[in-house]
Amino acid sequence: MRKLLLASAVALAAPAAFAEGLPGVTDGPGPNLVIEVADAAGTSKGTIVLDLNAEKAPKHVERIVSLAKSGAYDGVVFHRVIGGFMAQTGDVQYGKKDGDTSRAGMGGSELPDLKAEFSDVPFGAGTVGMARSQNPDSANSQFFIDLAPADFLNGQYTVVGQLVDGWDVLNAIKKGDEAANGLVDKPDVMVKVTVQE
């Protein structure tokens, strides 16, 4: 089953512009996920840093850290990117750049799905959430990073962190076709994903 944000949410998202650095956002206790981003040809676009919130979503953060440390996220594409809304990645099963990515967004990892850890943390610009199917307890490996505030997601998806560096890089990730629910042709890729404790 495809792990994604509900399609109806797309219509509610409105474009917004934010300055580099996201004023008011600070780096918390971590761990931090450091993602090197490149285009489909391998040209570096820069690095984004996500501060993971283990206090609010301990099981989901543990999963992301485990997958990153194992190298599972290396080479995974940003398969679904909608301007003014979010960039989605993390399908370690079907989203590897050098494989057939036609099913990217439908998979997860070999690990079991996770029970939702909804919290009071709102979805703002740069918020990191776990993608899932219509079943709230179906998040696995995929995650998304908001490009703009998305209050309509509050309490509906597990928040796992916040972007603390690389806002310009995030916004430069190749956008997909909105008519195809953000599907990206020749998508950008997470070349290397590491964890800073």
Short mmCIF file of C-alpha atoms in Angstrom, two decimals:
data_model
loop_
_atom_site.label_atom_id
_atom_site.label_comp_id
_atom_site.label_asym_id
_atom_site.label_seq_id
_atom_site.Cartn_x
_atom_site.Cartn_y
_atom_site.Cartn_z
CA MET A 1 0.00 0.00 0.00
CA ARG A 2 1.35 3.40 -0.92
CA LYS A 3 2.65 5.34 2.07
CA LEU A 4 1.80 8.97 1.57
CA LEU A 5 0.02 11.96 2.90
CA LEU A 6 -3.65 11.86 2.07
CA ALA A 7 -4.25 13.33 -1.37
CA SER A 8 -6.97 15.63 -0.04
CA ALA A 9 -4.31 17.44 1.98
CA VAL A 10 -2.65 18.66 -1.20
CA ALA A 11 -5.56 20.93 -2.07
CA LEU A 12 -5.30 22.64 1.30
CA ALA A 13 -1.60 23.48 1.03
CA ALA A 14 -0.79 27.05 0.08
CA PRO A 15 2.62 28.22 -1.12
CA ALA A 16 4.66 30.25 1.32
CA ALA A 17 8.07 31.89 1.29
CA PHE A 18 10.55 31.69 4.14
CA ALA A 19 14.01 33.11 4.63
CA GLU A 20 17.04 30.81 4.84
CA GLY A 21 17.65 29.67 8.38
CA LEU A 22 14.03 29.49 9.56
CA PRO A 23 14.12 32.19 12.25
CA GLY A 24 13.17 30.96 15.70
CA VAL A 25 14.13 27.34 15.02
CA THR A 26 16.91 25.99 17.22
CA ASP A 27 18.79 22.71 17.25
CA GLY A 28 17.52 20.55 20.11
CA PRO A 29 19.18 17.61 21.86
CA GLY A 30 19.06 15.44 18.74
CA PRO A 31 20.10 13.06 17.45
CA ASN A 32 20.55 14.86 14.14
CA LEU A 33 20.04 13.29 10.73
CA VAL A 34 22.51 14.72 8.19
CA ILE A 35 21.41 14.23 4.59
CA GLU A 36 23.64 14.92 1.58
CA VAL A 37 21.39 15.73 -1.39
CA ALA A 38 22.29 15.43 -5.09
CA ASP A 39 20.39 15.62 -8.35
CA ALA A 40 19.76 12.60 -10.58
CA ALA A 41 23.08 13.15 -12.36
CA GLY A 42 24.98 13.09 -9.06
CA THR A 43 25.68 16.81 -8.77
CA SER A 44 25.66 17.89 -5.12
CA LYS A 45 22.89 20.25 -4.03
CA GLY A 46 24.12 20.54 -0.44
CA THR A 47 23.23 19.18 2.97
CA ILE A 48 20.16 19.33 5.17
CA VAL A 49 20.17 18.66 8.90
CA LEU A 50 17.14 17.33 10.74
CA ASP A 51 16.94 17.50 14.54
CA LEU A 52 15.05 14.35 15.55
CA ASN A 53 12.67 14.54 18.50
CA ALA A 54 13.10 11.31 20.48
CA GLU A 55 11.05 12.70 23.36
CA LYS A 56 7.85 13.01 21.30
CA ALA A 57 8.31 10.02 18.97
CA PRO A 58 10.84 7.60 20.49
CA LYS A 59 9.99 4.52 18.41
CA HIS A 60 9.92 6.41 15.10
CA VAL A 61 13.18 8.21 15.84
CA GLU A 62 14.77 4.90 16.85
CA ARG A 63 13.65 3.45 13.49
CA ILE A 64 15.05 6.36 11.45
CA VAL A 65 18.36 6.29 13.33
CA SER A 66 18.66 2.53 12.89
CA LEU A 67 17.98 2.69 9.15
CA ALA A 68 20.39 5.59 8.69
CA LYS A 69 23.18 3.88 10.62
CA SER A 70 22.72 0.71 8.57
CA GLY A 71 23.08 2.69 5.32
CA ALA A 72 19.52 1.85 4.24
CA TYR A 73 18.69 5.47 3.37
CA ASP A 74 21.80 5.98 1.21
CA GLY A 75 20.80 6.35 -2.43
CA VAL A 76 17.05 6.72 -1.75
CA VAL A 77 15.20 9.25 -3.93
CA PHE A 78 12.82 12.08 -3.05
CA HIS A 79 10.01 10.37 -4.96
CA ARG A 80 7.18 12.79 -4.15
CA VAL A 81 7.71 16.55 -3.89
CA ILE A 82 4.93 19.13 -4.01
CA GLY A 83 5.87 22.81 -4.15
CA GLY A 84 4.46 24.77 -1.21
CA PHE A 85 3.72 21.54 0.66
CA MET A 86 6.40 18.90 1.27
CA ALA A 87 9.24 16.64 0.06
CA GLN A 88 8.87 12.90 0.71
CA THR A 89 11.59 10.22 0.74
CA GLY A 90 12.72 7.17 2.70
CA ASP A 91 11.31 4.24 0.72
CA VAL A 92 14.25 1.89 1.26
CA GLN A 93 12.40 -0.97 -0.48
CA TYR A 94 11.47 0.63 -3.80
CA GLY A 95 13.15 4.03 -3.75
CA LYS A 96 16.81 3.25 -4.48
CA LYS A 97 18.20 5.48 -7.23
CA ASP A 98 19.94 2.68 -9.10
CA GLY A 99 16.89 0.39 -9.08
CA ASP A 100 13.41 0.54 -10.55
CA THR A 101 11.80 3.48 -8.72
CA SER A 102 8.44 3.15 -10.45
CA ARG A 103 6.99 1.76 -7.20
CA ALA A 104 8.70 4.30 -4.93
CA GLY A 105 6.30 5.34 -2.22
CA MET A 106 4.70 1.88 -1.93
CA GLY A 107 7.32 0.28 0.28
CA GLY A 108 9.06 0.51 3.59
CA SER A 109 11.74 -1.59 5.21
CA GLU A 110 11.95 -5.21 6.33
CA LEU A 111 11.00 -4.03 9.82
CA PRO A 112 7.38 -4.01 11.05
CA ASP A 113 5.17 -0.94 10.77
CA LEU A 114 5.05 1.37 13.78
CA LYS A 115 2.18 2.36 16.05
CA ALA A 116 1.42 6.08 15.69
CA GLU A 117 3.04 8.47 18.16
CA PHE A 118 0.88 11.54 17.58
CA SER A 119 1.79 14.60 19.65
CA ASP A 120 0.99 18.26 20.18
CA VAL A 121 3.89 19.37 17.95
CA PRO A 122 2.43 21.36 15.03
CA PHE A 123 3.42 20.93 11.40
CA GLY A 124 5.29 24.09 10.46
CA ALA A 125 7.86 24.90 7.81
CA GLY A 126 10.64 22.34 8.07
CA THR A 127 8.71 19.92 10.29
CA VAL A 128 9.58 16.27 9.64
CA GLY A 129 6.73 13.76 9.72
CA MET A 130 6.34 10.06 9.04
CA ALA A 131 4.47 9.07 5.89
CA ARG A 132 1.79 6.42 6.23
CA SER A 133 -1.19 4.89 4.47
CA GLN A 134 -4.76 5.55 5.66
CA ASN A 135 -4.03 3.29 8.63
CA PRO A 136 -2.54 5.53 11.36
CA ASP A 137 -0.30 2.66 12.51
CA SER A 138 1.37 2.04 9.13
CA ALA A 139 4.45 4.29 9.22
CA ASN A 140 7.67 2.40 8.53
CA SER A 141 10.66 4.10 6.87
CA GLN A 142 9.28 6.93 4.74
CA PHE A 143 9.24 10.50 5.96
CA PHE A 144 8.46 13.96 4.63
CA ILE A 145 9.73 17.47 5.31
CA ASP A 146 7.26 20.34 5.12
CA LEU A 147 8.05 23.20 2.76
CA ALA A 148 5.37 25.36 4.40
CA PRO A 149 3.12 25.26 7.48
CA ALA A 150 0.57 22.45 7.23
CA ASP A 151 -1.70 22.74 10.27
CA PHE A 152 -4.24 20.38 8.68
CA LEU A 153 -1.74 17.54 9.39
CA ASN A 154 -1.63 18.27 13.13
CA GLY A 155 -2.47 15.20 15.18
CA GLN A 156 -2.84 13.09 12.02
CA TYR A 157 0.81 12.17 11.39
CA THR A 158 3.71 11.45 13.72
CA VAL A 159 6.14 14.37 14.01
CA VAL A 160 9.70 13.08 14.25
CA GLY A 161 11.77 16.25 14.00
CA GLN A 162 12.58 19.64 12.56
CA LEU A 163 14.89 20.91 9.85
CA VAL A 164 17.57 23.06 11.52
CA ASP A 165 19.94 23.67 8.61
CA GLY A 166 19.73 23.62 4.82
CA TRP A 167 16.42 25.37 4.15
CA ASP A 168 17.77 26.52 0.77
CA VAL A 169 18.78 22.96 -0.10
CA LEU A 170 15.37 21.60 0.89
CA ASN A 171 13.62 24.16 -1.29
CA ALA A 172 15.91 23.34 -4.21
CA ILE A 173 14.86 19.67 -4.24
CA LYS A 174 13.29 18.90 -7.60
CA LYS A 175 9.51 19.28 -7.55
CA GLY A 176 7.14 16.74 -8.98
CA ASP A 177 4.05 16.96 -11.15
CA GLU A 178 1.17 18.24 -9.02
CA ALA A 179 -1.30 16.60 -11.41
CA ALA A 180 0.41 13.28 -10.56
CA ASN A 181 0.31 13.86 -6.78
CA GLY A 182 3.89 15.15 -6.75
CA LEU A 183 5.51 12.24 -8.60
CA VAL A 184 9.04 13.30 -9.61
CA ASP A 185 10.69 12.41 -12.91
CA LYS A 186 14.47 11.88 -12.45
CA PRO A 187 14.24 12.73 -8.75
CA ASP A 188 16.90 14.11 -6.45
CA VAL A 189 18.48 11.62 -4.07
CA MET A 190 19.75 11.26 -0.51
CA VAL A 191 23.32 10.34 -1.44
CA LYS A 192 24.49 9.75 2.12
CA VAL A 193 22.54 9.85 5.38
CA THR A 194 24.43 9.92 8.68
CA VAL A 195 23.52 10.36 12.33
CA GLN A 196 25.12 12.84 14.73
CA GLU A 197 24.35 11.89 18.33
#
